[in-house]
Amino acid sequence: MNKTIPVNKNEYIDVEFEDLTHDGAGVAKIDGYPLFVPNGLPGEKAKVKVIKVNKGYGFGRLIELYEESPYRVEPACTIYKECGGCQLQHLSYEGQLLAKEKQVRDALTRIGKLQNVKVHPVLGMQDPWRYRNKAQVPIGEQEGGLIGGFYQQRTHQIIDMKECIIQQEKNDEVVQVVKEICSHYGVRAYDEGRHKGDLRHVMVRYGLITGEVMIVLITRTNDLPHKNKIVEDIVSRIQGVKSICHNINSKKTNVIFGDQTKVLWGEDVIYDYIGEIKFAISARSFYQVNPEQTKVLYEKALEFADLSGEENVIDAYCGIGTISLFLAQKAKKVFGVEIVPEAIEDAKRNAALNGINNAEFAVGEAEIVIPKWYNEGNSADVLVVDPPRKGCDEALLQTIIDMKPKKVVYVSCNPGTLARDLRVLEDGGYRTVEVQPVDMFPQSTHVECVVKLILK
Ligand code: SAH
């Protein structure tokens, strides 16, 4: 046996799982050496086979469960194992929420070195299924027509799928009908290997409150054969369709969208509401995929901002202005900053759509625009950040520390970078008052947090 690594490849060992990884695998420790085993749950005892041994950690396969977790359940989806889109269906929803709370607590203490921070139980969904408002389905071919569904885990093999139980039912219906219609007109699916064929992906977006549907057909070729007939059939067969778009992606790439989007029929946007606010959503805009929980998240952010109507607020990483417009209802003025110019166009349009005239938006990197504002003598009473997974840029954190807004509300989709950034803000004079995790992605390992910080 290797001196530092206590297990050997192909060895069978008995373990007890202590934890879950970010992708939902069980973690067992053998003399401190972590072994990651898919399908293992914390508290379970099992026989595993060691299949890969790296320097600092290894991988195993579950062979036999001796003791089952009380939270283990039969996955509700029949294609759960092949698909990989969800990682926690073998854990009850109660178990998922507890695991996510622990993930947040662990990150705060281990990475952020934050002791005694108030972490609330995760706000979960009443019914944690059928929540996604957006589907992006790769299209392939089989004898007899088009198929569409998902890539089998770790392959580029497309598996046909009739339903995805975390999608809105409407999205399943639309994908099915579009597949049938395109098959009927002999549309060829894109063939990745030979870089031939037409239809690559079908994207569907559904406005939960308005019932409006947007369909985007993404093709390799500039033209979509039989497009007029296809559009006619889609409009007659699917209720609620408001927009049919065509996006062209001629590149050899895994990226779904190309740069060019044309409207084939109807409008260039669909509308939806979060709370009282109406949003126009275009084919390429970022829009949260779980509208029911988005409302919960934004209401928490608003509660933590605790506005009286007198405040100047900065919303960094504002996207299409969703949080900004929520805050504008209660603030004196909101300034949103976002790097994607099209998103800022949408944000301005959304402000006008709701008659909100105390919100301004600027295109640029938060870590450049906000320091510039500060150097010009501007400041904010409350600052909200909602960065991508990599967290906030150091220059932005330093500007917050210098600017000294009374309150900071940090919305995060990654507990690790959140904890890292909270440590910087704590050292710079802020106190982390409370952390509210929100489950935006039931059945997956992701967890979103809203954090309230105040200036000490
Ligand atoms: N608050 C929005 C969007 C959050 S997603 C909502 O809830 O809908 C994070 C956003 O940050 C994305 O829109 C992304 O384009 C933007 N972004 C990424 N890096 C950025 C940067 N350096 N400066 C400003 N915005 C950035």
Short mmCIF file of C-alpha atoms and ligand atoms in Angstrom, two decimals:
data_model
loop_
_atom_site.label_atom_id
_atom_site.label_comp_id
_atom_site.label_asym_id
_atom_site.label_seq_id
_atom_site.Cartn_x
_atom_site.Cartn_y
_atom_site.Cartn_z
CA MET A 1 0.00 0.00 0.00
CA ASN A 2 1.09 3.52 -0.82
CA LYS A 3 2.34 5.36 2.30
CA THR A 4 0.21 8.49 2.06
CA ILE A 5 -2.79 7.11 0.19
CA PRO A 6 -4.65 4.61 2.35
CA VAL A 7 -6.55 2.85 -0.48
CA ASN A 8 -5.64 1.01 -3.65
CA LYS A 9 -7.36 0.96 -7.01
CA ASN A 10 -9.87 -1.91 -7.41
CA GLU A 11 -9.90 -2.55 -3.67
CA TYR A 12 -13.26 -3.17 -1.94
CA ILE A 13 -13.71 -1.30 1.33
CA ASP A 14 -16.42 -0.55 3.88
CA VAL A 15 -17.09 3.15 4.42
CA GLU A 16 -19.47 5.58 6.06
CA PHE A 17 -20.46 8.73 4.15
CA GLU A 18 -20.07 12.03 6.00
CA ASP A 19 -20.94 14.62 3.43
CA LEU A 20 -22.04 15.46 -0.11
CA THR A 21 -19.91 17.09 -2.80
CA HIS A 22 -21.08 19.99 -4.96
CA ASP A 23 -22.18 17.49 -7.60
CA GLY A 24 -24.10 15.32 -5.18
CA ALA A 25 -21.62 12.46 -4.64
CA GLY A 26 -21.18 10.96 -1.17
CA VAL A 27 -17.91 11.73 0.63
CA ALA A 28 -16.25 9.08 2.81
CA LYS A 29 -12.96 9.72 4.60
CA ILE A 30 -10.41 6.93 4.96
CA ASP A 31 -7.77 8.11 7.45
CA GLY A 32 -8.58 11.62 6.28
CA TYR A 33 -8.32 10.70 2.58
CA PRO A 34 -11.58 11.71 0.81
CA LEU A 35 -13.25 9.20 -1.47
CA PHE A 36 -16.07 10.50 -3.68
CA VAL A 37 -18.80 7.97 -4.39
CA PRO A 38 -21.80 8.81 -6.59
CA ASN A 39 -25.17 7.93 -5.04
CA GLY A 40 -23.84 7.73 -1.43
CA LEU A 41 -25.71 9.82 1.14
CA PRO A 42 -24.47 11.23 4.46
CA GLY A 43 -24.93 8.75 7.31
CA GLU A 44 -25.04 5.71 5.04
CA LYS A 45 -22.73 2.73 5.46
CA ALA A 46 -21.71 0.89 2.33
CA LYS A 47 -19.30 -1.37 0.53
CA VAL A 48 -17.55 0.52 -2.26
CA LYS A 49 -15.01 -0.34 -4.93
CA VAL A 50 -12.13 2.10 -5.31
CA ILE A 51 -11.96 2.98 -9.00
CA LYS A 52 -9.59 5.92 -9.19
CA VAL A 53 -6.82 7.05 -6.87
CA ASN A 54 -5.46 10.58 -7.14
CA LYS A 55 -2.94 12.24 -4.85
CA GLY A 56 -5.36 14.12 -2.61
CA TYR A 57 -8.65 12.29 -3.23
CA GLY A 58 -10.14 9.26 -4.96
CA PHE A 59 -13.32 7.98 -6.57
CA GLY A 60 -15.35 4.89 -5.76
CA ARG A 61 -18.42 3.01 -6.95
CA LEU A 62 -21.23 2.03 -4.61
CA ILE A 63 -21.44 -1.77 -4.46
CA GLU A 64 -23.77 -2.47 -1.55
CA LEU A 65 -25.63 -0.33 0.97
CA TYR A 66 -25.49 -1.74 4.51
CA GLU A 67 -27.40 1.09 6.13
CA GLU A 68 -29.71 3.48 4.27
CA SER A 69 -30.23 7.14 5.07
CA PRO A 70 -33.75 7.89 6.38
CA TYR A 71 -33.81 10.60 3.72
CA ARG A 72 -33.17 8.22 0.80
CA VAL A 73 -36.05 8.06 -1.69
CA GLU A 74 -36.70 6.42 -5.06
CA PRO A 75 -35.93 9.03 -7.78
CA ALA A 76 -39.19 10.24 -9.31
CA CYS A 77 -37.74 10.51 -12.80
CA THR A 78 -37.23 7.38 -14.91
CA ILE A 79 -34.15 8.77 -16.69
CA TYR A 80 -32.49 10.29 -13.61
CA LYS A 81 -29.32 8.20 -13.80
CA GLU A 82 -28.69 8.59 -17.53
CA CYS A 83 -29.40 12.30 -17.68
CA GLY A 84 -27.36 13.97 -14.95
CA GLY A 85 -29.38 17.20 -15.14
CA CYS A 86 -30.52 16.64 -11.53
CA GLN A 87 -28.15 15.33 -8.85
CA LEU A 88 -30.30 14.93 -5.72
CA GLN A 89 -33.46 13.06 -6.70
CA HIS A 90 -32.39 10.11 -4.50
CA LEU A 91 -32.57 12.45 -1.50
CA SER A 92 -35.97 13.49 -0.11
CA TYR A 93 -36.80 17.17 -0.47
CA GLU A 94 -36.49 17.66 3.28
CA GLY A 95 -33.06 16.04 3.07
CA GLN A 96 -32.07 18.27 0.16
CA LEU A 97 -32.93 21.44 2.09
CA LEU A 98 -30.94 20.25 5.12
CA ALA A 99 -27.96 19.36 2.90
CA LYS A 100 -28.05 22.81 1.27
CA GLU A 101 -28.20 24.55 4.64
CA LYS A 102 -25.16 22.54 5.73
CA GLN A 103 -23.34 23.40 2.51
CA VAL A 104 -23.85 27.10 3.27
CA ARG A 105 -22.84 26.78 6.95
CA ASP A 106 -19.72 24.81 6.06
CA ALA A 107 -18.60 27.35 3.46
CA LEU A 108 -19.10 30.24 5.89
CA THR A 109 -17.08 28.62 8.66
CA ARG A 110 -14.39 26.86 6.57
CA ILE A 111 -13.77 29.44 3.86
CA GLY A 112 -15.12 32.63 5.45
CA LYS A 113 -13.90 31.82 9.00
CA LEU A 114 -17.21 33.29 10.15
CA GLN A 115 -18.38 31.98 13.49
CA ASN A 116 -21.89 32.37 14.90
CA VAL A 117 -23.49 33.85 11.80
CA LYS A 118 -27.25 33.45 11.75
CA VAL A 119 -28.05 31.06 8.89
CA HIS A 120 -31.79 30.50 8.45
CA PRO A 121 -33.27 27.23 7.22
CA VAL A 122 -33.44 27.11 3.41
CA LEU A 123 -36.65 28.53 1.95
CA GLY A 124 -37.87 25.67 -0.22
CA MET A 125 -40.80 25.16 -2.57
CA GLN A 126 -44.19 23.80 -1.62
CA ASP A 127 -44.02 21.56 -4.66
CA PRO A 128 -40.38 21.17 -5.80
CA TRP A 129 -41.19 19.91 -9.33
CA ARG A 130 -42.18 21.42 -12.66
CA TYR A 131 -40.58 24.76 -11.80
CA ARG A 132 -38.29 25.60 -14.76
CA ASN A 133 -39.55 28.21 -17.20
CA LYS A 134 -36.85 27.57 -19.80
CA ALA A 135 -35.89 24.43 -21.74
CA GLN A 136 -32.97 24.10 -24.15
CA VAL A 137 -33.15 20.78 -25.92
CA PRO A 138 -30.52 19.33 -28.27
CA ILE A 139 -32.00 17.75 -31.42
CA GLY A 140 -30.84 14.52 -33.04
CA GLU A 141 -32.13 11.97 -35.52
CA GLN A 142 -33.36 8.43 -35.35
CA GLU A 143 -34.96 6.28 -37.97
CA GLY A 144 -38.41 7.77 -38.36
CA GLY A 145 -37.62 11.33 -37.46
CA LEU A 146 -36.20 13.82 -35.02
CA ILE A 147 -35.45 13.15 -31.40
CA GLY A 148 -34.71 15.63 -28.68
CA GLY A 149 -33.93 15.44 -25.04
CA PHE A 150 -30.59 15.44 -23.31
CA TYR A 151 -27.01 14.29 -23.71
CA GLN A 152 -26.39 11.03 -21.93
CA GLN A 153 -24.02 11.76 -19.02
CA ARG A 154 -20.42 12.23 -20.12
CA THR A 155 -21.26 11.60 -23.79
CA HIS A 156 -22.59 13.49 -26.78
CA GLN A 157 -25.24 10.87 -27.40
CA ILE A 158 -28.69 12.47 -27.55
CA ILE A 159 -31.41 10.53 -25.74
CA ASP A 160 -35.03 11.22 -26.66
CA MET A 161 -37.19 12.51 -23.86
CA LYS A 162 -40.95 12.97 -23.64
CA GLU A 163 -40.98 14.80 -20.34
CA CYS A 164 -38.68 16.43 -17.85
CA ILE A 165 -40.36 16.65 -14.47
CA ILE A 166 -38.54 19.80 -13.35
CA GLN A 167 -39.82 21.64 -16.44
CA GLN A 168 -43.13 23.46 -16.68
CA GLU A 169 -45.55 21.03 -18.40
CA LYS A 170 -46.03 23.60 -21.13
CA ASN A 171 -42.33 23.35 -22.09
CA ASP A 172 -42.62 19.57 -22.49
CA GLU A 173 -45.67 19.98 -24.68
CA VAL A 174 -44.00 22.62 -26.86
CA VAL A 175 -40.82 20.59 -27.38
CA GLN A 176 -42.85 17.51 -28.36
CA VAL A 177 -44.99 19.39 -30.86
CA VAL A 178 -42.03 21.24 -32.41
CA LYS A 179 -40.20 17.91 -32.85
CA GLU A 180 -43.27 16.42 -34.57
CA ILE A 181 -43.76 19.39 -36.86
CA CYS A 182 -40.11 19.61 -37.89
CA SER A 183 -39.99 15.82 -38.44
CA HIS A 184 -43.10 16.06 -40.60
CA TYR A 185 -41.38 18.56 -42.93
CA GLY A 186 -38.25 16.46 -43.13
CA VAL A 187 -36.00 18.92 -41.25
CA ARG A 188 -32.58 17.34 -40.68
CA ALA A 189 -31.00 17.45 -37.26
CA TYR A 190 -27.53 18.90 -36.85
CA ASP A 191 -24.87 16.21 -36.93
CA GLU A 192 -22.08 17.28 -34.61
CA GLY A 193 -19.51 14.81 -35.91
CA ARG A 194 -19.82 15.78 -39.59
CA HIS A 195 -20.92 19.38 -38.97
CA LYS A 196 -23.88 18.82 -41.33
CA GLY A 197 -27.67 19.14 -41.03
CA ASP A 198 -29.82 22.03 -39.82
CA LEU A 199 -31.63 22.04 -36.49
CA ARG A 200 -29.31 22.07 -33.46
CA HIS A 201 -31.46 23.05 -30.49
CA VAL A 202 -35.00 24.07 -29.62
CA MET A 203 -35.31 26.61 -26.84
CA VAL A 204 -38.61 27.33 -25.12
CA ARG A 205 -39.40 30.03 -22.61
CA TYR A 206 -42.69 30.20 -20.77
CA GLY A 207 -44.10 33.15 -18.85
CA LEU A 208 -45.57 31.52 -15.76
CA ILE A 209 -47.96 34.37 -14.96
CA THR A 210 -48.82 35.48 -18.50
CA GLY A 211 -48.85 32.05 -20.17
CA GLU A 212 -46.85 33.49 -23.08
CA VAL A 213 -44.53 31.18 -25.00
CA MET A 214 -41.34 31.97 -26.93
CA ILE A 215 -39.80 29.36 -29.21
CA VAL A 216 -36.29 29.71 -30.62
CA LEU A 217 -35.11 27.33 -33.35
CA ILE A 218 -31.34 27.24 -33.49
CA THR A 219 -29.86 26.07 -36.79
CA ARG A 220 -26.42 25.65 -38.32
CA THR A 221 -27.64 27.01 -41.65
CA ASN A 222 -28.78 30.53 -42.49
CA ASP A 223 -32.08 29.24 -43.71
CA LEU A 224 -34.53 26.91 -42.03
CA PRO A 225 -36.18 24.75 -44.72
CA HIS A 226 -40.00 24.95 -44.77
CA LYS A 227 -39.94 27.71 -42.20
CA ASN A 228 -43.26 29.25 -43.25
CA LYS A 229 -45.08 25.93 -42.95
CA ILE A 230 -43.37 25.17 -39.65
CA VAL A 231 -44.36 28.55 -38.21
CA GLU A 232 -47.94 28.14 -39.42
CA ASP A 233 -48.25 24.73 -37.80
CA ILE A 234 -46.66 25.84 -34.54
CA VAL A 235 -49.04 28.78 -34.25
CA SER A 236 -52.08 26.63 -34.96
CA ARG A 237 -51.12 23.79 -32.64
CA ILE A 238 -49.61 25.52 -29.60
CA GLN A 239 -51.65 27.86 -27.44
CA GLY A 240 -50.00 30.96 -26.04
CA VAL A 241 -47.21 31.30 -28.62
CA LYS A 242 -46.25 34.97 -28.84
CA SER A 243 -42.81 34.79 -30.40
CA ILE A 244 -41.01 32.41 -32.75
CA CYS A 245 -37.35 33.22 -33.33
CA HIS A 246 -34.58 31.77 -35.44
CA ASN A 247 -31.00 31.84 -34.18
CA ILE A 248 -28.09 30.93 -36.43
CA ASN A 249 -25.08 29.14 -35.01
CA SER A 250 -22.81 27.95 -37.81
CA LYS A 251 -19.82 27.24 -35.55
CA LYS A 252 -18.40 23.91 -34.39
CA THR A 253 -19.03 24.49 -30.71
CA ASN A 254 -20.86 23.32 -27.58
CA VAL A 255 -22.23 26.82 -27.12
CA ILE A 256 -25.93 26.72 -27.92
CA PHE A 257 -26.58 30.17 -29.39
CA GLY A 258 -24.98 31.96 -32.31
CA ASP A 259 -24.80 35.74 -32.59
CA GLN A 260 -27.66 36.28 -35.03
CA THR A 261 -31.33 36.09 -33.96
CA LYS A 262 -34.26 36.85 -36.29
CA VAL A 263 -37.94 37.00 -35.45
CA LEU A 264 -39.84 34.54 -37.67
CA TRP A 265 -43.25 35.34 -36.27
CA GLY A 266 -44.82 37.54 -33.58
CA GLU A 267 -42.83 39.71 -31.17
CA ASP A 268 -39.16 39.76 -30.24
CA VAL A 269 -40.03 39.32 -26.54
CA ILE A 270 -42.48 37.64 -24.23
CA TYR A 271 -43.67 39.21 -21.00
CA ASP A 272 -43.80 37.89 -17.48
CA TYR A 273 -44.32 39.23 -13.99
CA ILE A 274 -42.36 38.84 -10.79
CA GLY A 275 -44.57 40.28 -8.09
CA GLU A 276 -46.06 43.49 -9.47
CA ILE A 277 -43.29 44.14 -11.97
CA LYS A 278 -43.62 43.25 -15.63
CA PHE A 279 -40.57 42.13 -17.57
CA ALA A 280 -39.92 41.92 -21.29
CA ILE A 281 -37.69 38.93 -21.95
CA SER A 282 -35.86 38.55 -25.24
CA ALA A 283 -34.34 35.36 -26.63
CA ARG A 284 -30.85 36.06 -25.29
CA SER A 285 -31.59 37.80 -21.95
CA PHE A 286 -30.66 36.30 -18.61
CA TYR A 287 -33.85 35.64 -16.68
CA GLN A 288 -34.09 33.51 -13.54
CA VAL A 289 -35.41 30.01 -14.38
CA ASN A 290 -37.55 29.51 -11.27
CA PRO A 291 -40.00 32.43 -11.22
CA GLU A 292 -41.86 31.31 -8.08
CA GLN A 293 -38.66 31.26 -6.00
CA THR A 294 -37.25 34.36 -7.71
CA LYS A 295 -40.04 36.30 -6.06
CA VAL A 296 -39.06 34.81 -2.69
CA LEU A 297 -35.41 35.71 -3.31
CA TYR A 298 -36.05 39.30 -4.40
CA GLU A 299 -38.51 39.92 -1.56
CA LYS A 300 -35.81 38.80 0.87
CA ALA A 301 -33.29 41.13 -0.80
CA LEU A 302 -35.80 43.97 -0.47
CA GLU A 303 -36.47 43.11 3.19
CA PHE A 304 -32.71 43.06 3.96
CA ALA A 305 -32.23 46.40 2.16
CA ASP A 306 -34.88 47.78 4.55
CA LEU A 307 -35.55 50.93 2.51
CA SER A 308 -37.44 54.00 3.72
CA GLY A 309 -37.66 55.84 0.40
CA GLU A 310 -34.75 58.17 1.11
CA GLU A 311 -31.89 55.97 -0.06
CA ASN A 312 -29.62 55.95 -3.05
CA VAL A 313 -29.08 52.33 -3.99
CA ILE A 314 -26.51 50.71 -6.27
CA ASP A 315 -27.41 47.35 -7.83
CA ALA A 316 -24.21 45.77 -9.16
CA TYR A 317 -24.50 42.90 -11.67
CA CYS A 318 -28.10 43.95 -12.40
CA GLY A 319 -28.86 41.86 -15.53
CA ILE A 320 -32.14 43.07 -17.07
CA GLY A 321 -32.80 45.17 -13.98
CA THR A 322 -34.90 42.65 -12.09
CA ILE A 323 -33.62 43.44 -8.58
CA SER A 324 -33.12 47.14 -9.41
CA LEU A 325 -36.78 47.58 -10.33
CA PHE A 326 -37.89 45.68 -7.25
CA LEU A 327 -35.78 48.04 -5.10
CA ALA A 328 -36.86 51.16 -7.00
CA GLN A 329 -40.39 50.72 -5.64
CA LYS A 330 -39.04 51.59 -2.17
CA ALA A 331 -35.89 53.68 -2.80
CA LYS A 332 -35.19 57.27 -3.76
CA LYS A 333 -32.97 56.25 -6.65
CA VAL A 334 -31.43 53.04 -7.97
CA PHE A 335 -28.32 52.80 -10.15
CA GLY A 336 -27.88 49.46 -11.92
CA VAL A 337 -24.60 48.28 -13.47
CA GLU A 338 -24.21 45.34 -15.82
CA ILE A 339 -21.59 44.19 -18.33
CA VAL A 340 -23.91 43.00 -21.15
CA PRO A 341 -25.18 45.94 -23.27
CA GLU A 342 -28.33 44.09 -24.44
CA ALA A 343 -29.29 43.41 -20.82
CA ILE A 344 -29.01 47.13 -20.03
CA GLU A 345 -31.24 47.88 -23.04
CA ASP A 346 -33.77 45.44 -21.58
CA ALA A 347 -33.40 46.99 -18.11
CA LYS A 348 -34.21 50.47 -19.47
CA ARG A 349 -37.13 49.12 -21.44
CA ASN A 350 -38.41 47.29 -18.34
CA ALA A 351 -38.19 50.45 -16.24
CA ALA A 352 -40.26 52.33 -18.85
CA LEU A 353 -42.71 49.44 -19.13
CA ASN A 354 -43.48 49.76 -15.42
CA GLY A 355 -43.46 53.56 -15.33
CA ILE A 356 -40.45 53.48 -13.00
CA ASN A 357 -38.40 56.65 -13.45
CA ASN A 358 -36.09 56.53 -10.44
CA ALA A 359 -33.82 53.82 -11.88
CA GLU A 360 -30.78 54.47 -14.08
CA PHE A 361 -28.64 51.87 -15.78
CA ALA A 362 -25.04 51.83 -16.95
CA VAL A 363 -23.14 49.34 -19.09
CA GLY A 364 -19.74 48.24 -17.82
CA GLU A 365 -17.81 46.15 -15.36
CA ALA A 366 -19.03 46.71 -11.81
CA GLU A 367 -15.40 46.82 -10.62
CA ILE A 368 -14.66 49.72 -13.00
CA VAL A 369 -17.90 51.69 -13.08
CA ILE A 370 -18.54 51.79 -9.31
CA PRO A 371 -14.98 52.89 -8.34
CA LYS A 372 -15.30 55.59 -11.02
CA TRP A 373 -18.60 56.81 -9.53
CA TYR A 374 -17.02 56.84 -6.10
CA ASN A 375 -13.98 58.80 -7.30
CA GLU A 376 -16.34 61.36 -8.81
CA GLY A 377 -17.80 61.93 -5.36
CA ASN A 378 -20.88 59.70 -5.58
CA SER A 379 -21.90 57.26 -2.93
CA ALA A 380 -24.76 54.93 -1.94
CA ASP A 381 -26.69 54.23 1.24
CA VAL A 382 -27.35 50.64 0.26
CA LEU A 383 -25.37 48.50 -2.15
CA VAL A 384 -26.68 45.26 -3.63
CA VAL A 385 -24.46 42.76 -5.45
CA ASP A 386 -25.58 39.66 -7.37
CA PRO A 387 -22.39 38.43 -9.07
CA PRO A 388 -21.91 35.33 -11.25
CA ARG A 389 -20.42 32.18 -9.69
CA LYS A 390 -16.91 33.57 -9.43
CA GLY A 391 -18.07 36.21 -6.95
CA CYS A 392 -17.16 39.90 -6.68
CA ASP A 393 -14.00 41.41 -8.06
CA GLU A 394 -11.52 42.58 -5.39
CA ALA A 395 -11.57 46.14 -6.72
CA LEU A 396 -15.33 46.27 -6.18
CA LEU A 397 -15.04 44.93 -2.62
CA GLN A 398 -12.37 47.54 -1.86
CA THR A 399 -14.62 50.31 -3.22
CA ILE A 400 -17.50 49.11 -1.02
CA ILE A 401 -15.17 49.27 2.00
CA ASP A 402 -14.06 52.79 1.06
CA MET A 403 -17.54 54.03 0.13
CA LYS A 404 -19.05 52.70 3.37
CA PRO A 405 -22.71 52.20 2.42
CA LYS A 406 -24.65 51.54 5.65
CA LYS A 407 -25.98 48.27 4.29
CA VAL A 408 -24.79 45.70 1.79
CA VAL A 409 -27.11 43.00 0.46
CA TYR A 410 -25.18 40.16 -1.16
CA VAL A 411 -27.14 37.78 -3.43
CA SER A 412 -25.03 34.76 -4.33
CA CYS A 413 -25.35 31.54 -6.30
CA ASN A 414 -22.07 30.14 -4.94
CA PRO A 415 -21.55 29.71 -1.17
CA GLY A 416 -17.77 29.30 -1.64
CA THR A 417 -17.08 32.65 -3.29
CA LEU A 418 -19.74 34.24 -1.06
CA ALA A 419 -17.84 33.13 2.06
CA ARG A 420 -14.55 34.39 0.61
CA ASP A 421 -16.05 37.82 -0.15
CA LEU A 422 -17.82 38.09 3.23
CA ARG A 423 -14.44 37.62 4.92
CA VAL A 424 -13.05 40.60 2.95
CA LEU A 425 -16.05 42.77 3.87
CA GLU A 426 -15.84 41.71 7.55
CA ASP A 427 -12.16 42.66 7.65
CA GLY A 428 -13.13 45.95 5.99
CA GLY A 429 -15.62 46.94 8.69
CA TYR A 430 -18.85 45.09 7.92
CA ARG A 431 -20.77 42.63 10.06
CA THR A 432 -22.65 39.71 8.51
CA VAL A 433 -26.03 39.91 10.20
CA GLU A 434 -27.96 37.05 8.64
CA VAL A 435 -27.90 34.61 5.75
CA GLN A 436 -31.06 33.37 4.05
CA PRO A 437 -30.56 30.45 1.64
CA VAL A 438 -33.30 30.07 -0.99
CA ASP A 439 -33.84 26.92 -3.04
CA MET A 440 -34.03 28.11 -6.63
CA PHE A 441 -33.07 24.72 -8.09
CA PRO A 442 -34.81 21.81 -6.35
CA GLN A 443 -33.38 18.35 -7.21
CA SER A 444 -30.01 19.90 -8.04
CA THR A 445 -27.13 20.69 -5.67
CA HIS A 446 -27.26 24.45 -6.32
CA VAL A 447 -28.22 26.87 -3.59
CA GLU A 448 -28.77 30.62 -3.69
CA CYS A 449 -28.24 32.93 -0.67
CA VAL A 450 -29.24 36.45 0.31
CA VAL A 451 -27.03 38.02 2.96
CA LYS A 452 -27.49 41.17 5.01
CA LEU A 453 -24.39 43.08 6.10
CA ILE A 454 -24.23 46.30 8.07
CA LEU A 455 -21.41 48.76 8.63
CA LYS A 456 -20.00 48.25 12.12
N1 SAH B 1 -29.41 40.43 -10.76
C1 SAH B 1 -29.79 39.81 -12.02
C2 SAH B 1 -28.65 39.09 -12.74
C3 SAH B 1 -27.76 38.22 -11.91
S1 SAH B 1 -26.70 37.18 -12.86
C4 SAH B 1 -30.99 38.88 -11.81
O1 SAH B 1 -31.28 38.48 -10.70
O2 SAH B 1 -31.64 38.55 -12.80
C5 SAH B 1 -25.17 38.04 -12.85
C6 SAH B 1 -25.08 39.15 -13.90
O3 SAH B 1 -23.78 39.73 -13.78
C7 SAH B 1 -25.21 38.68 -15.34
O4 SAH B 1 -26.23 39.45 -15.94
C8 SAH B 1 -23.84 38.99 -15.96
O5 SAH B 1 -23.91 39.41 -17.30
C9 SAH B 1 -23.34 40.11 -15.08
N2 SAH B 1 -21.87 40.31 -14.97
C10 SAH B 1 -20.89 39.39 -15.03
N3 SAH B 1 -19.69 39.94 -14.79
C11 SAH B 1 -19.91 41.27 -14.55
C12 SAH B 1 -19.07 42.38 -14.23
N4 SAH B 1 -17.76 42.22 -14.07
N5 SAH B 1 -19.65 43.58 -14.04
C13 SAH B 1 -20.99 43.74 -14.17
N6 SAH B 1 -21.84 42.74 -14.49
C14 SAH B 1 -21.31 41.51 -14.68
#
